[in-house]
Each structure stands twice: as structure tokens, then as C-alpha cells.
Coordinates of C-alpha atoms and ligand atoms in Angstrom, one line a residue:
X10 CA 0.0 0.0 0.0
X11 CA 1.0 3.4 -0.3
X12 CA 1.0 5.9 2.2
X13 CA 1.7 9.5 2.3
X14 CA 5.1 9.6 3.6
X15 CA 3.9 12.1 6.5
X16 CA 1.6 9.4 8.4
X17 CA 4.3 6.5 7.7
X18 CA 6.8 8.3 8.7
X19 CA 4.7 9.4 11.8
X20 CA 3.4 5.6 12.7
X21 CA 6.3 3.6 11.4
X22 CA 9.7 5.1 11.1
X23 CA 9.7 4.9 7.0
X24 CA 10.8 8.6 5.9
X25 CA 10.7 8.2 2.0
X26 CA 7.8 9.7 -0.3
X27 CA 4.8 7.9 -0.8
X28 CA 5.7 4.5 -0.3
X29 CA 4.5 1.1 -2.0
X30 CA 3.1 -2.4 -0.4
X31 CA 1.8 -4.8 -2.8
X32 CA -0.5 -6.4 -0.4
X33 CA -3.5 -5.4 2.1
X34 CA -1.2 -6.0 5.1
X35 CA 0.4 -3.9 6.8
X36 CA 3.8 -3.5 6.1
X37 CA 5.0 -0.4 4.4
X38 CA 8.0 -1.1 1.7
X39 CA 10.1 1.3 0.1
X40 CA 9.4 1.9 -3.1
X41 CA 12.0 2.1 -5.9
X42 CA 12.7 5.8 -5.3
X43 CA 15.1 7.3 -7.3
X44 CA 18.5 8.7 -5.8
X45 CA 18.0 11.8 -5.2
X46 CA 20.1 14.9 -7.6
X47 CA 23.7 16.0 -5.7
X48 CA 21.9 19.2 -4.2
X49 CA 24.2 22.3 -5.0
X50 CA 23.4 26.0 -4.1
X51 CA 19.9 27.7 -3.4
X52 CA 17.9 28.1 -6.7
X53 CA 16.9 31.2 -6.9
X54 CA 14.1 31.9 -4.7
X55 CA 11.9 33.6 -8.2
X56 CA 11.6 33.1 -11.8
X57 CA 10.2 34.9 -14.2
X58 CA 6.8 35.7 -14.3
X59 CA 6.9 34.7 -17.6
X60 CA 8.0 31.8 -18.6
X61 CA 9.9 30.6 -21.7
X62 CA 6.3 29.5 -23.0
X63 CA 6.2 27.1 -26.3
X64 CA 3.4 25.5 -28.5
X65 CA 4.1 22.3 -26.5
X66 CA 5.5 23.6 -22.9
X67 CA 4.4 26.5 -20.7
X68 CA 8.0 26.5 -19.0
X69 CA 8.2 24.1 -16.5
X70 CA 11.6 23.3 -16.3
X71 CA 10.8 20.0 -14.0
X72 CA 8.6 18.7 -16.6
X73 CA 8.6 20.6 -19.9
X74 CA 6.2 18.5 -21.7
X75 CA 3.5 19.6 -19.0
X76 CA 1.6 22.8 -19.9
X77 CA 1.1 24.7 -23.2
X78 CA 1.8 27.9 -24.2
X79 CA -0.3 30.9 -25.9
X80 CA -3.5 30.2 -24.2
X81 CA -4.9 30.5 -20.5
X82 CA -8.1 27.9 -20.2
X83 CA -11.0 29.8 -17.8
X84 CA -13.2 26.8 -17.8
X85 CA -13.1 23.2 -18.9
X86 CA -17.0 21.0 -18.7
X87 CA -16.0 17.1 -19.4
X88 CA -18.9 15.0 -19.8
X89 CA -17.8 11.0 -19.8
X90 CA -20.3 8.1 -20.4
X91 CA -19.7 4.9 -19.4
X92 CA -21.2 2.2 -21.5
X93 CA -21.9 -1.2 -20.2
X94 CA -19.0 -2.8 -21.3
X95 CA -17.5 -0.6 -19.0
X96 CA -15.5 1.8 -21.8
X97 CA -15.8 5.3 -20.3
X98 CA -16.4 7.9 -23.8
X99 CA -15.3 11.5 -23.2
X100 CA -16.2 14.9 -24.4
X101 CA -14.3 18.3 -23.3
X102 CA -15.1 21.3 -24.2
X103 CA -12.0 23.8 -23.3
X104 CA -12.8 27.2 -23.0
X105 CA -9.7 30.0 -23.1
X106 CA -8.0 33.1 -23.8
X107 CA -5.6 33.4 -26.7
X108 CA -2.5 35.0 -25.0
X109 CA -0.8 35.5 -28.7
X110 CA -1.6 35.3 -31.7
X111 CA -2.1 31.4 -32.6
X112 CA -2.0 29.9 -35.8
X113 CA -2.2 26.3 -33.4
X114 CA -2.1 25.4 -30.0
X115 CA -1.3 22.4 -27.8
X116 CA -3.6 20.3 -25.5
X117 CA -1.8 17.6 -23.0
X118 CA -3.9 14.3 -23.9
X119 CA -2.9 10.5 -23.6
X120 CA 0.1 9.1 -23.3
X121 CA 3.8 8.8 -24.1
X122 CA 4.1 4.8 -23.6
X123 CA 1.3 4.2 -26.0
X124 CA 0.6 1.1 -25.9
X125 CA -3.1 1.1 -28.0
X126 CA -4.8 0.2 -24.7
X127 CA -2.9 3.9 -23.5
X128 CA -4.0 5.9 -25.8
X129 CA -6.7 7.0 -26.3
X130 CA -8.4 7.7 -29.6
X131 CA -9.8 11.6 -31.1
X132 CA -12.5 11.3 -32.9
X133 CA -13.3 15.0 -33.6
X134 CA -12.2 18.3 -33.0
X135 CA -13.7 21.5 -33.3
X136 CA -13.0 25.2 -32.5
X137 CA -15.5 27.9 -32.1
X138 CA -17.9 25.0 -34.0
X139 CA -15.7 24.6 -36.8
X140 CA -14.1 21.5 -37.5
X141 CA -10.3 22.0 -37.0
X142 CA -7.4 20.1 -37.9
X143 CA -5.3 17.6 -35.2
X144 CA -2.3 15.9 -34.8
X145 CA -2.2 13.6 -31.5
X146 CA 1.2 12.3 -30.7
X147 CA 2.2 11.2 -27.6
X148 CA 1.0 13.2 -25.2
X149 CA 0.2 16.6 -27.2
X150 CA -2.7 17.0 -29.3
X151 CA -1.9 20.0 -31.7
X152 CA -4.7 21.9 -32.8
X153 CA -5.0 23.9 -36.2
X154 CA -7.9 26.0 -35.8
X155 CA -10.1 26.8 -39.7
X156 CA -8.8 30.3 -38.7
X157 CA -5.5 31.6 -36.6
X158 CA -6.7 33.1 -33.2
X159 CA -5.8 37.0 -32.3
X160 CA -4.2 37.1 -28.9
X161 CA -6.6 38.1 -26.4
X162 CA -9.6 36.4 -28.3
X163 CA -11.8 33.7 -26.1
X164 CA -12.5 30.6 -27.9
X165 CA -13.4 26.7 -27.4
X166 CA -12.3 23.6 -28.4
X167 CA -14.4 20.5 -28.3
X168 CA -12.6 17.2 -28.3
X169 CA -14.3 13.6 -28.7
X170 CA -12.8 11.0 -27.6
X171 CA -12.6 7.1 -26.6
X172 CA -11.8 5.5 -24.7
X173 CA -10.5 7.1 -21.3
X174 CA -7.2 5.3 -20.8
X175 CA -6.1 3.3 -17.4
X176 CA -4.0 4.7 -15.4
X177 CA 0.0 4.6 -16.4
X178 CA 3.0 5.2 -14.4
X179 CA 3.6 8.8 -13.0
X180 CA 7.1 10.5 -14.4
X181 CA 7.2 12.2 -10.5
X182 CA 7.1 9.0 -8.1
X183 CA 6.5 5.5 -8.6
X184 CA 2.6 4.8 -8.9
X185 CA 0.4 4.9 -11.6
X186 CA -1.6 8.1 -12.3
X187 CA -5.1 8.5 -14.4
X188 CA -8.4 6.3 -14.2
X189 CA -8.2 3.7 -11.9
X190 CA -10.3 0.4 -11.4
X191 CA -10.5 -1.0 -7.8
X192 CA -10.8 -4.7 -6.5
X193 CA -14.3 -4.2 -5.7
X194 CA -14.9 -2.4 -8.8
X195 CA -14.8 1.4 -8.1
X196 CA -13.6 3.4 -10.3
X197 CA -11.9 6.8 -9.9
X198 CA -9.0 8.8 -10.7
X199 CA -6.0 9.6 -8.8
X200 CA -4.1 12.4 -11.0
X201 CA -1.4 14.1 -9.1
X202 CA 1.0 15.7 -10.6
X203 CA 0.7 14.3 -14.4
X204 CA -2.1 12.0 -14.4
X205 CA -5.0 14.5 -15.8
X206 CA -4.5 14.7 -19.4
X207 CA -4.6 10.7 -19.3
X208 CA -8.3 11.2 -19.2
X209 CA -9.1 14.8 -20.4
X210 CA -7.3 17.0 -22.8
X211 CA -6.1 19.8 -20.9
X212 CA -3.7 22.8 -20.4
X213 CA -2.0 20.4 -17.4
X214 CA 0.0 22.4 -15.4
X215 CA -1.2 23.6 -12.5
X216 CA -0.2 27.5 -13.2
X217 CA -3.3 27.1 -15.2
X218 CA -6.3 27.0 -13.3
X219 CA -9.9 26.9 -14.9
X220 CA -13.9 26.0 -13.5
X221 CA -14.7 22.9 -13.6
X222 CA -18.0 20.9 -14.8
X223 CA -17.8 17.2 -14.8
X224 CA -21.2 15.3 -15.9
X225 CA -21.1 11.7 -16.1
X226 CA -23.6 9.5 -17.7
X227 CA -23.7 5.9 -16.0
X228 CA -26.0 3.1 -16.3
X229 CA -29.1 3.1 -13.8
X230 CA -28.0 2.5 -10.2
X231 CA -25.0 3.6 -10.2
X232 CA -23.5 6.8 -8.8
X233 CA -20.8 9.4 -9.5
X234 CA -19.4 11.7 -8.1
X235 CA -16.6 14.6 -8.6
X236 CA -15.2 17.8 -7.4
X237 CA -17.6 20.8 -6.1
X238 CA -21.7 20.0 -5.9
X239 CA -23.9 18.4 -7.3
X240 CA -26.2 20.4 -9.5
X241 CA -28.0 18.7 -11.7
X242 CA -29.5 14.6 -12.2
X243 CA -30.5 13.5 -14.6
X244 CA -32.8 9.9 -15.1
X245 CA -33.3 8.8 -18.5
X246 CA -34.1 5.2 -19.8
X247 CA -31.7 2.9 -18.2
X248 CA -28.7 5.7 -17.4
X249 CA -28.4 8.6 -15.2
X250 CA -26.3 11.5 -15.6
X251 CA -25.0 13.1 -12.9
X252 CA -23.5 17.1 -13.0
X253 CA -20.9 18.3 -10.9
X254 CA -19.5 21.7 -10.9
X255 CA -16.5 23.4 -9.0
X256 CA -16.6 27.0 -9.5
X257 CA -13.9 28.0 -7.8
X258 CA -10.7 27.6 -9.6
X259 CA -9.2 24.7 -9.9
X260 CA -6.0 22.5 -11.0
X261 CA -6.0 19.8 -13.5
X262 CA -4.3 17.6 -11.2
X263 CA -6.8 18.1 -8.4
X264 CA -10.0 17.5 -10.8
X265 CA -11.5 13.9 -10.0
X266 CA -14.1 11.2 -10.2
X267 CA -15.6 8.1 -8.4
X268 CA -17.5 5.8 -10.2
X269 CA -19.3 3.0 -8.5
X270 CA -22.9 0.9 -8.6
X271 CA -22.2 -0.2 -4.9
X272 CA -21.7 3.8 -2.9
X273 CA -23.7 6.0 -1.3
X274 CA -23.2 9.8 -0.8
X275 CA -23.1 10.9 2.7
X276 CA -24.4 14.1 4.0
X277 CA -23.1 15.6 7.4
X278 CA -25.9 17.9 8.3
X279 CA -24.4 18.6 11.8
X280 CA -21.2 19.5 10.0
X281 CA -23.1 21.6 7.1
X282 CA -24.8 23.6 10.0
X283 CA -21.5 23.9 12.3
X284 CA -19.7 25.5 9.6
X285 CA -21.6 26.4 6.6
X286 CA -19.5 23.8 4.4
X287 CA -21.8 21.1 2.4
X288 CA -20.1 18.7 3.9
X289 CA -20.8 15.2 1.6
X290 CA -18.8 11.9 1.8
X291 CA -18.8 9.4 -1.0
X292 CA -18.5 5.3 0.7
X293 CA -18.8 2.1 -0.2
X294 CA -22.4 1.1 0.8
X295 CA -20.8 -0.9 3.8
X296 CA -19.1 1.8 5.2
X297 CA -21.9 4.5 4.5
X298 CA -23.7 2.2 7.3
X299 CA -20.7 2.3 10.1
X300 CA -18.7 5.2 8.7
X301 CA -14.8 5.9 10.5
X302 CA -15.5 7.3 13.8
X303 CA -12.9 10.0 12.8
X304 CA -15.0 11.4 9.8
X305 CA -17.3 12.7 13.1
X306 CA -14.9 15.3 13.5
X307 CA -14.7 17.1 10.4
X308 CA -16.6 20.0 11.1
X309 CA -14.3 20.1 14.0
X310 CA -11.5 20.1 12.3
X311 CA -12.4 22.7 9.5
X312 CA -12.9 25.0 12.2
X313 CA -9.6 24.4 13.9
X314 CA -7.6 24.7 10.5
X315 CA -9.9 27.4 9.7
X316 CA -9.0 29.5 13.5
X317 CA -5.7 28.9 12.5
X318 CA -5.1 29.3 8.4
X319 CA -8.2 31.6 7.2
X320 CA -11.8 31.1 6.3
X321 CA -11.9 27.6 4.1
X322 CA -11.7 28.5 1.1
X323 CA -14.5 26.2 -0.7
X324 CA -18.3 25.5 -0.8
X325 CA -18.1 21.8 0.0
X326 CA -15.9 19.6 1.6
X327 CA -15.7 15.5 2.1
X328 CA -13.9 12.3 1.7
X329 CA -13.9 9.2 -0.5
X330 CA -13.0 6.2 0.5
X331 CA -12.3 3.8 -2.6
X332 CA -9.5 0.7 -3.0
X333 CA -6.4 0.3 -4.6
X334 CA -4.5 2.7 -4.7
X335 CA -3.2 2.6 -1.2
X336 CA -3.0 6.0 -0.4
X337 CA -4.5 9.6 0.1
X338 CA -4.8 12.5 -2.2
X339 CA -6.2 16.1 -1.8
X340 CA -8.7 16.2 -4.7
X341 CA -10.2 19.6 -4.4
X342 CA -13.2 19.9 -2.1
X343 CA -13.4 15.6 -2.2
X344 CA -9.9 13.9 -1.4
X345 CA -9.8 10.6 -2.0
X346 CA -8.4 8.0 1.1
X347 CA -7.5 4.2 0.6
X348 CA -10.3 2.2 2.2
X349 CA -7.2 0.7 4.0
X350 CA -7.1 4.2 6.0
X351 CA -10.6 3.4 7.4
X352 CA -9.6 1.6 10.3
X353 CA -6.1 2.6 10.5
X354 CA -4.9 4.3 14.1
X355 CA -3.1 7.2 11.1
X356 CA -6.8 8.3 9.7
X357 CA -7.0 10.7 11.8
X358 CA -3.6 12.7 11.2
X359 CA -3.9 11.7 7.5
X360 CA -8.0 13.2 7.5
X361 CA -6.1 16.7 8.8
X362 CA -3.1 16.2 6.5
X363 CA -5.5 16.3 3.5
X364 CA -7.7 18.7 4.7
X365 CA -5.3 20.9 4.8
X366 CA -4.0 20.5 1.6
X367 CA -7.7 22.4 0.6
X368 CA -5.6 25.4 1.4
X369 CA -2.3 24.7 0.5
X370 CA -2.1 23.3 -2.9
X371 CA -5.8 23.5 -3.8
X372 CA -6.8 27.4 -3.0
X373 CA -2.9 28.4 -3.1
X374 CA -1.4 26.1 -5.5
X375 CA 2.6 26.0 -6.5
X376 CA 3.0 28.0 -9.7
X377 CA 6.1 25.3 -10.4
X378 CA 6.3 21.8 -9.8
X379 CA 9.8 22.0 -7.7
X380 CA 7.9 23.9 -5.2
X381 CA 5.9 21.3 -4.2
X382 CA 6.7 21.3 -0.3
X383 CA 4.5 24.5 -0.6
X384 CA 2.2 21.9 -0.4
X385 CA 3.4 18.7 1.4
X386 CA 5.3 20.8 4.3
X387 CA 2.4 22.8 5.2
X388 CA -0.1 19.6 5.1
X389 CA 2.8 17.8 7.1
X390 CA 2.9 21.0 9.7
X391 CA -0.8 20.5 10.0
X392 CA -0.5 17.4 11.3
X393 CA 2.0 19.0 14.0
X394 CA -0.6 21.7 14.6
X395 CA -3.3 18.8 15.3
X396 CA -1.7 16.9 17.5
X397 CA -0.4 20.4 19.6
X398 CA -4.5 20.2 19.3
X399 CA -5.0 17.5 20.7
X400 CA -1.9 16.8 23.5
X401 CA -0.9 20.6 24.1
X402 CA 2.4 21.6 23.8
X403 CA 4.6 19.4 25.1
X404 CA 2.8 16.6 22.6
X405 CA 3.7 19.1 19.5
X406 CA 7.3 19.4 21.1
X407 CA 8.0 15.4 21.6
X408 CA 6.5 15.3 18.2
X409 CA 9.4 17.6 16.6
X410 CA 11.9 15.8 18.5
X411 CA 10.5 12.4 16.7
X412 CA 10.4 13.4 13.8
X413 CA 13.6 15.6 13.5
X414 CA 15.3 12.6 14.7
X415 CA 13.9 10.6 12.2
X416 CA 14.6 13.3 9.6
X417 CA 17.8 13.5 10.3
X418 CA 18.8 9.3 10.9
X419 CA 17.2 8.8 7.4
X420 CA 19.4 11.6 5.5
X421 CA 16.4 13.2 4.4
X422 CA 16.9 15.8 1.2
X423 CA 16.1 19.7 1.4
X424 CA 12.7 20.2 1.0
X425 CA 12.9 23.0 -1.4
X426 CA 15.3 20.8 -3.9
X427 CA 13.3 17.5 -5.0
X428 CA 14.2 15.9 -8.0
X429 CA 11.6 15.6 -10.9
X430 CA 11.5 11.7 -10.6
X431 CA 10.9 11.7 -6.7
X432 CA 8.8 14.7 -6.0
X433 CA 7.5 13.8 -3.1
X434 CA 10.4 12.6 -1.6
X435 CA 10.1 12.4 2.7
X436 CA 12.3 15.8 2.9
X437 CA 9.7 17.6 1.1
X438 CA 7.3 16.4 3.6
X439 CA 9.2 16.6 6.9
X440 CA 11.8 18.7 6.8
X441 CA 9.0 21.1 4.7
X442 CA 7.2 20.6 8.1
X443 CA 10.2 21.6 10.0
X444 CA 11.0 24.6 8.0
X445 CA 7.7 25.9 9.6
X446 CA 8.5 25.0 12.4
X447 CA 11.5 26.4 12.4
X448 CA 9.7 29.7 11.3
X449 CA 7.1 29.8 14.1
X450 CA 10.0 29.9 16.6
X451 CA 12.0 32.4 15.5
X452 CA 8.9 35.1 14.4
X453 CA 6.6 34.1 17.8
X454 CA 3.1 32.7 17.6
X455 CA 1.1 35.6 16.5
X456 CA 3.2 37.0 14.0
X457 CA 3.8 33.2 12.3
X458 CA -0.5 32.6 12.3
X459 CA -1.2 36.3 10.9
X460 CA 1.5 35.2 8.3
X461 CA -0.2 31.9 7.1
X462 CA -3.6 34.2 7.6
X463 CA -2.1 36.9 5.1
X464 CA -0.9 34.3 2.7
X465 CA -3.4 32.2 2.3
X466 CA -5.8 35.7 2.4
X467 CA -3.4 37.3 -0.1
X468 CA -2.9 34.3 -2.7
X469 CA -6.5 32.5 -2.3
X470 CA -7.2 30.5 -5.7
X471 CA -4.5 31.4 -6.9
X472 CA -0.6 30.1 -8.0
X473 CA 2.6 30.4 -5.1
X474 CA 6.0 30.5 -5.2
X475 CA 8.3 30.0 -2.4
X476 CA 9.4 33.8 -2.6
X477 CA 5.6 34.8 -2.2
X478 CA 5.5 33.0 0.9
X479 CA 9.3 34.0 2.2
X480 CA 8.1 37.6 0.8
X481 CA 5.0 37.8 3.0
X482 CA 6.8 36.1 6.0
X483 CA 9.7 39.5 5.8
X484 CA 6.8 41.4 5.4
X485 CA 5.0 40.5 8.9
X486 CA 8.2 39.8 10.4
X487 CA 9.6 42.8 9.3
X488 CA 12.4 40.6 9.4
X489 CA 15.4 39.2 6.8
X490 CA 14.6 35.5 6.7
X491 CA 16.6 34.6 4.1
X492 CA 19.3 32.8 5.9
X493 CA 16.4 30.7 8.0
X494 CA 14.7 30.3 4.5
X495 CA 18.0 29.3 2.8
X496 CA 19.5 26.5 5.4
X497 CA 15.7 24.6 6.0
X498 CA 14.8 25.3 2.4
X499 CA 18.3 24.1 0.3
X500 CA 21.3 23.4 2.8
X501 CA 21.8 19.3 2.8
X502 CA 22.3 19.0 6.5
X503 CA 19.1 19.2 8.4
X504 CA 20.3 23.0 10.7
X505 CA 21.2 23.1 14.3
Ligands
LIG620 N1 -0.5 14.7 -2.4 C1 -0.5 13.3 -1.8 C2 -0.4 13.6 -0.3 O1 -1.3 14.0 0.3 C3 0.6 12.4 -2.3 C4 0.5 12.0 -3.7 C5 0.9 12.6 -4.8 C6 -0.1 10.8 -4.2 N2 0.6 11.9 -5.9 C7 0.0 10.8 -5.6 C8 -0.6 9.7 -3.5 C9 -0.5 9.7 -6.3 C10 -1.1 8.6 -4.3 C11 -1.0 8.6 -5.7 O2 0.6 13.4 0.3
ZN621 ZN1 0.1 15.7 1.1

């Protein structure tokens, strides 16, 4: 199974990235991580604000095939059917803004390892209506629209496609990423960081961020669900459709679906009516009837992260418990947990961990891949700030102690320097964790929580660099932080 490396690191002493089991037991192996890069000096803390864009990259210089350049998408509405045979059909509509003159433009679809069963095949594209002309190869789908596109201009490209591929090995960490087909038969996807334009054809990057409406069509009795509410059902002869929008912004990576004839949606009206927050949870129909004690306190602990990080930032919140993945991911307003979590002494830490994530990486997401512990170490400090919750200080203290011990014993990497093939090595986790801790020490309590307040207020649904967040922490601090920023963030040896 795979873990997050946080809650195995926490329960068992494992410090790598996510880690792998084969098997629904309980031991947590390694899995073939990837040596981490000899780490040299600090990168710079900024880049560009714009990048070096092309037709086929937006700049990402961890993964330049992710992204596009020339256009900004504003909305994307993906309708999938799923026929009885079990293919899943897809339809996207893009909608964006030409940010040059284009005479064609990229979408990330499919697959580089295209095997047939990985690709999937187009079957039309249009623009503005109009039938337009496509090359798919690999994973980039060039578009020639009947007529070149004036920068600035707003326009939409259908695609039609079949069938949405499986899911296929991740170029970040070792585990498959895209649609995914459980033991008992859920489906669902699990996208993170690469694993959207597997299924939809997409600007995927997560600089980009766009609406979201994602309708699927399934046969009678069985559900689905996906990010934000649920605004529309539809019953027809023999199928339903079911409409789901998010209308707050929204990564590719983060966008997701569960598909299963044997779940039930699960409303927590003392939750909704604590904190305002449609609070829904998608289970298998045996755990809808005895769901984890710990799912009681969500409402609790959106108002705890909320006290301490800002107002949540989205309509809905709520878990999904499905199989086979082994895992837990941060899918924006519905994350999706490993059915092995249910029963698991970690759920609890791992519940918070991903919660928090709905700030940092869903509302404030990394602009760039290699800042990822934007992400990971503030989830992983969450869990710090739970268990200070729950035990007081002196639990949040022995808790460091643990953990920087562990840290350091396991020689884990500088958070702010993961390589492209092991992004979400332990260091970006727990030494991202202790860079915030490291923070809250030297600035004082109030100053550190009216600094997460102010970024998270300052950047909501919106893209972050680490120099944002060092910028705002100077600001409130009225402080140079650089050399604190510089050892936790890039120095080799864990500091002090
Ligand atoms: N973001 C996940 C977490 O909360 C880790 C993760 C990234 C992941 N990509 C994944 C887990 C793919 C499973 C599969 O830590
Ligand atoms: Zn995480």
C-alpha cells in the first residue's frame, strides 16, 4: 500500500515519499525511489513571471512537456459516459483566452508509452464549432484552428474522444496516475501531478487554473461523483447523468471522479450547519452504514484549521474512501483515502493532512512543480498543529523531537530541492514541516499565524511561489529570513 510519507513516517519510522506495499497488510516497503540529484546551491528563490512559454510547454523546467503555451483555459466542462461494457467515452469542451496570436495550439492528452490500450483515440475536434485540424502524438494534441486566433480572443475547443485510458506510471514517483479500477470495482481517478491529461485533454499544469464541470452518464444505479456540488440529475431510460460543478478555480491535477454501482453519498448535516461547508462523503455502501468514527470530526477540524489558516476557502468539503491505490490525495473539495485508512490508528492525522491541503495546494497552489513542499510541508505542519490540538504543547514538542530525529537518521533531502522523478520525496514532507516550524519559533506565535492568515488571504485561488511566501513572512516579520529560509529550504544537512 501506499502511504503519504507524513503518516508513515509518523506511525512507522519509514521517511521516503509515498511508499508502496503490494499487499492489504500492513507492512510499508520502500518503493524504488530514485536517488536523489547532488543538491548544490539555493535556486533562486523567483523566476520569471513569464516563462519561456512554447506551443508544447508552458516552462516548466521539471517537466517541460506539462503545460502549453499561448492560451490561459478559464473553464473546462467534461462529460464522460460509461457504456456497459465498462469503456468510459469522453467529451471536453475547453474554453480559453488566446494570449498570442495562434495559428495552433497544444492540449496535454494520452500518453507517451502508447501502448493502444494507452491511448486514447480523437474522434473530432472543433474550434469555435468549426471543425479543425489535429495531430495527436504522444501526449500533445496540436490543434490547427479553420482560422488563426488574435491574442486576447476567447474561444473553445471541443474534443471527442474514446476510450478514457487506465491509469499509467507517473514521471514524478513510482505509482500509476489517471483512471483507476478498484478490487471491488470502483472506479476513480487519482491524477497528481501528471495524471490529468490521461483522461481529459487539458492545459496540465497547475499555473493554469480553470472551472470545472464534470457530468457523467452511467448506467441506472450507479453513482458518480466529482469535485464541487452536485447540481444537476438527470434519469433517463436505463442511465443517469450526474452534474458536478467546481466554480472556484481549480488545478487539473486536483480534478477527479468516483465511479461505483455499490456507494452512497453521505451528508453531514451537523457539519453543514457547524460550519456552513456542504459537507458530503462518498463510501462504499458498507461503510456508509458504520462510517470511521474520525469522519465525526470534520466539522471540528475545518474549524480548527480554519481559526488557524483563514476562512476555508470552498463551498463543500468530504472524503472518498475507494480501494487500490493505497494511499490519500487532496482532490479539491473531495480527497480521495485508501479504504485501508478506514480503520487505520493514522486516519485521523492523515483526515487533517488532507484537509489541509484544501488550502495549501488547492486554493494556493505551487505555480512550479519543484515547489511542491509549498504543499506537502504545510499539510505535514498540519498534522503538527493537530496533535499540539489535541496533546498541548509538550505533545507538539516530543512530536518535533520524533520526527527531527527521524529526519535527520534517514538523511532526508532539502525540501525546497526534489528531484523531478521523486517529487514527493520524505524531505519535502518533513523537513518542509520543520521549516515551519522552524519559522514559528523564531517570528513568535502571532506574528507566524497572521503570516499563514495573510498568505493564504493574499494568494487565495491562486498560484505560489516559495518567494511569495518568504516575501510575506519578511513582510510581517519585518524581518530578513533569508538565511532561516535558505539553510531549511536548500542546505543538505538538516540545521542546528
Ligand atoms: N499529495 C499526496 C499527499 O497528500 C501524495 C500523492 C501525490 C499521491 N501523488 C500521488 C498519492 C499519487 C497517491 C497517488 O501526500
Ligand atoms: Zn500531502
Amino acid at each position: 500500500m501506499i502511504v503519504l510519507a507524513s503518516v508513515v513516517a509518523a506511525c512507522t519510522g519509514s521517511t521516503s515519499g509515498p511508499t508502496t506495499t503490494t499487499e492489504a497488510t500492513t507492512t510499508i516497503a520502500q518503493p524504488p525511489t530514485t536517488a536523489s540529484p547532488p543538491t548544490t546551491a539555493s535556486p533562486p528563490t523567483t523566476r520569471p513571471a513569464s516563462p519561456d512559454e512554447t506551443l508544447t510547454s508552458i516552462g516548466d523546467p521539471f517537466y517541460p512537456a506539462l503545460g502549453n503555451g499561448g492560451y490561459d483555459v478559464t473553464r473546462y466542462d467534461i462529460e464522460l459516459t460509461l457504456l456497459d461494457d465498462g469503456t468510459i467515452v469522453g467529451f471536453t469542451t475547453v474554453t480559453a483566452v488566446a494570449t498570442a496570436d495562434l495559428d495552433r495550439f497544444s492540449l496535454d492528452f494520452g500518453s507517451t508509452s502508447a501502448t493502444p490500450d494507452d491511448q486514447p483515440t480523437v474522434d473530432a475536434v472543433r474550434v469555435d464549432g468549426v471543425d479543425a485540424g489535429w495531430d495527436h502524438d504522444g501526449e500533445e494534441l496540436v490543434v490547427t484552428p479553420p482560422a488563426a486566433l488574435t491574442a486576447g480572443a476567447s474561444f473553445v475547443t471541443e474534443v471527442e474522444y474514446s476510450p478514457v485510458a487506465s491509469a499509467a506510471e507517473s514521471r514524478a514517483l513510482p505509482v500509476a496516475v489517471g483512471w483507476y479500477e478498484g478490487p471491488s470495482g470502483v472506479r476513480y481517478v487519482v491524477a497528481e501531478p501528471d495524471g490529468a491529461h490521461r483522461w481529459f485533454p487539458s492545459n496540465d499544469h497547475p499555473s493554469d487554473k480553470a472551472t470545472f464541470s464534470i457530468s457523467v452518464t452511467v448506467p441506472a444505479g450507479t453513482i458518480a461523483a466529482a469535485n464541487g456540488s452536485l447540481v444537476d440529475q438527470i434519469d433517463d431510460i436505463g442511465t443517469t447523468t450526474f452534474v458536478w460543478e467546481e466554480d472556484d478555480p481549480m488545478a487539473t491535477y486536483l480534478a477527479t471522479v468516483v465511479v461505483s454501482d455499490r456507494y452512497a453519498v453521505v451528508r453531514d448535516e451537523a457539519a453543514w450547519a457547524a460550519t456552513g461547508i456542504d459537507v458530503r462523503h462518498i463510501l462504499p455502501d458498507d461503510m456508509a452504514d458504520d462510517p470511521p468514527i474520525a469522519l465525526d470530526r470534520t466539522a471540528e477540524m475545518i474549524g480548527v484549521l480554519s481559526d488557524l489558516f483563514g476562512p476555508y476557502p470552498f463551498d463543500e468539503y468530504g472524503v472518498a474512501f475507494v480501494d487500490g491505490f493505497g494511499a490519500a490525495l487532496e482532490n479539491q473539495t473531495l480527497s480521495l483515502f485508501d479504504t485501508e485508512l478506514a480503520d487505520a490508528p493514522i486516519l485521523e492525522l492523515v483526515l487533517i493532512h488532507e484537509l489541509a491541503h484544501q488550502w495549501f495546494g488547492d486554493s494556493l497552489t505551487p505555480r512550479w512543480w519543484e515547489d511542491i513542499w509549498l504543499n506537502e510541508g504545510f499539510a505535514t505542519f498540519a498534522e503538527l498543529l493537530w496533535i499540539e490540538h489535541e496533546g498541548g504543547e509538550t505533545a507538539y514538542r516530543d512530536e518535533i523531537r520524533r520526527r527531527i530525529g527521524q529526519a535527520r537518521s534517514s538523511g532526508l533531502g532539502p525540501p525546497g530541492s526534489p528531484s523531478p522523478s521523486n517529487l514527493f520525496a520524505g524531505g519535502v514532507y518533513q523537513r518542509g514541516a520543520l521549516t515551519l516550524v522552524a519559522l514559528r519559533d523564531e517570528v513568535g506565535d502571532d506574528v507566524f499565524f497572521e503570516i499563514l492568515r495573510a498568505y493564504t488571504a493574499r494568494y487565495a485561488y491562486g498560484n505560489v511561489t516559495t518567494a511569495d511566501f518568504v516575501a510575506v513572512a519578511e513582510e510581517l516579520s519585518d524581518r530578513d529570513l533569508s538565511v532561516l529560509f535558505d539553510t531549511w529550504l536548500y542546505d543538505d544537512q538538516i540545521p542546528g
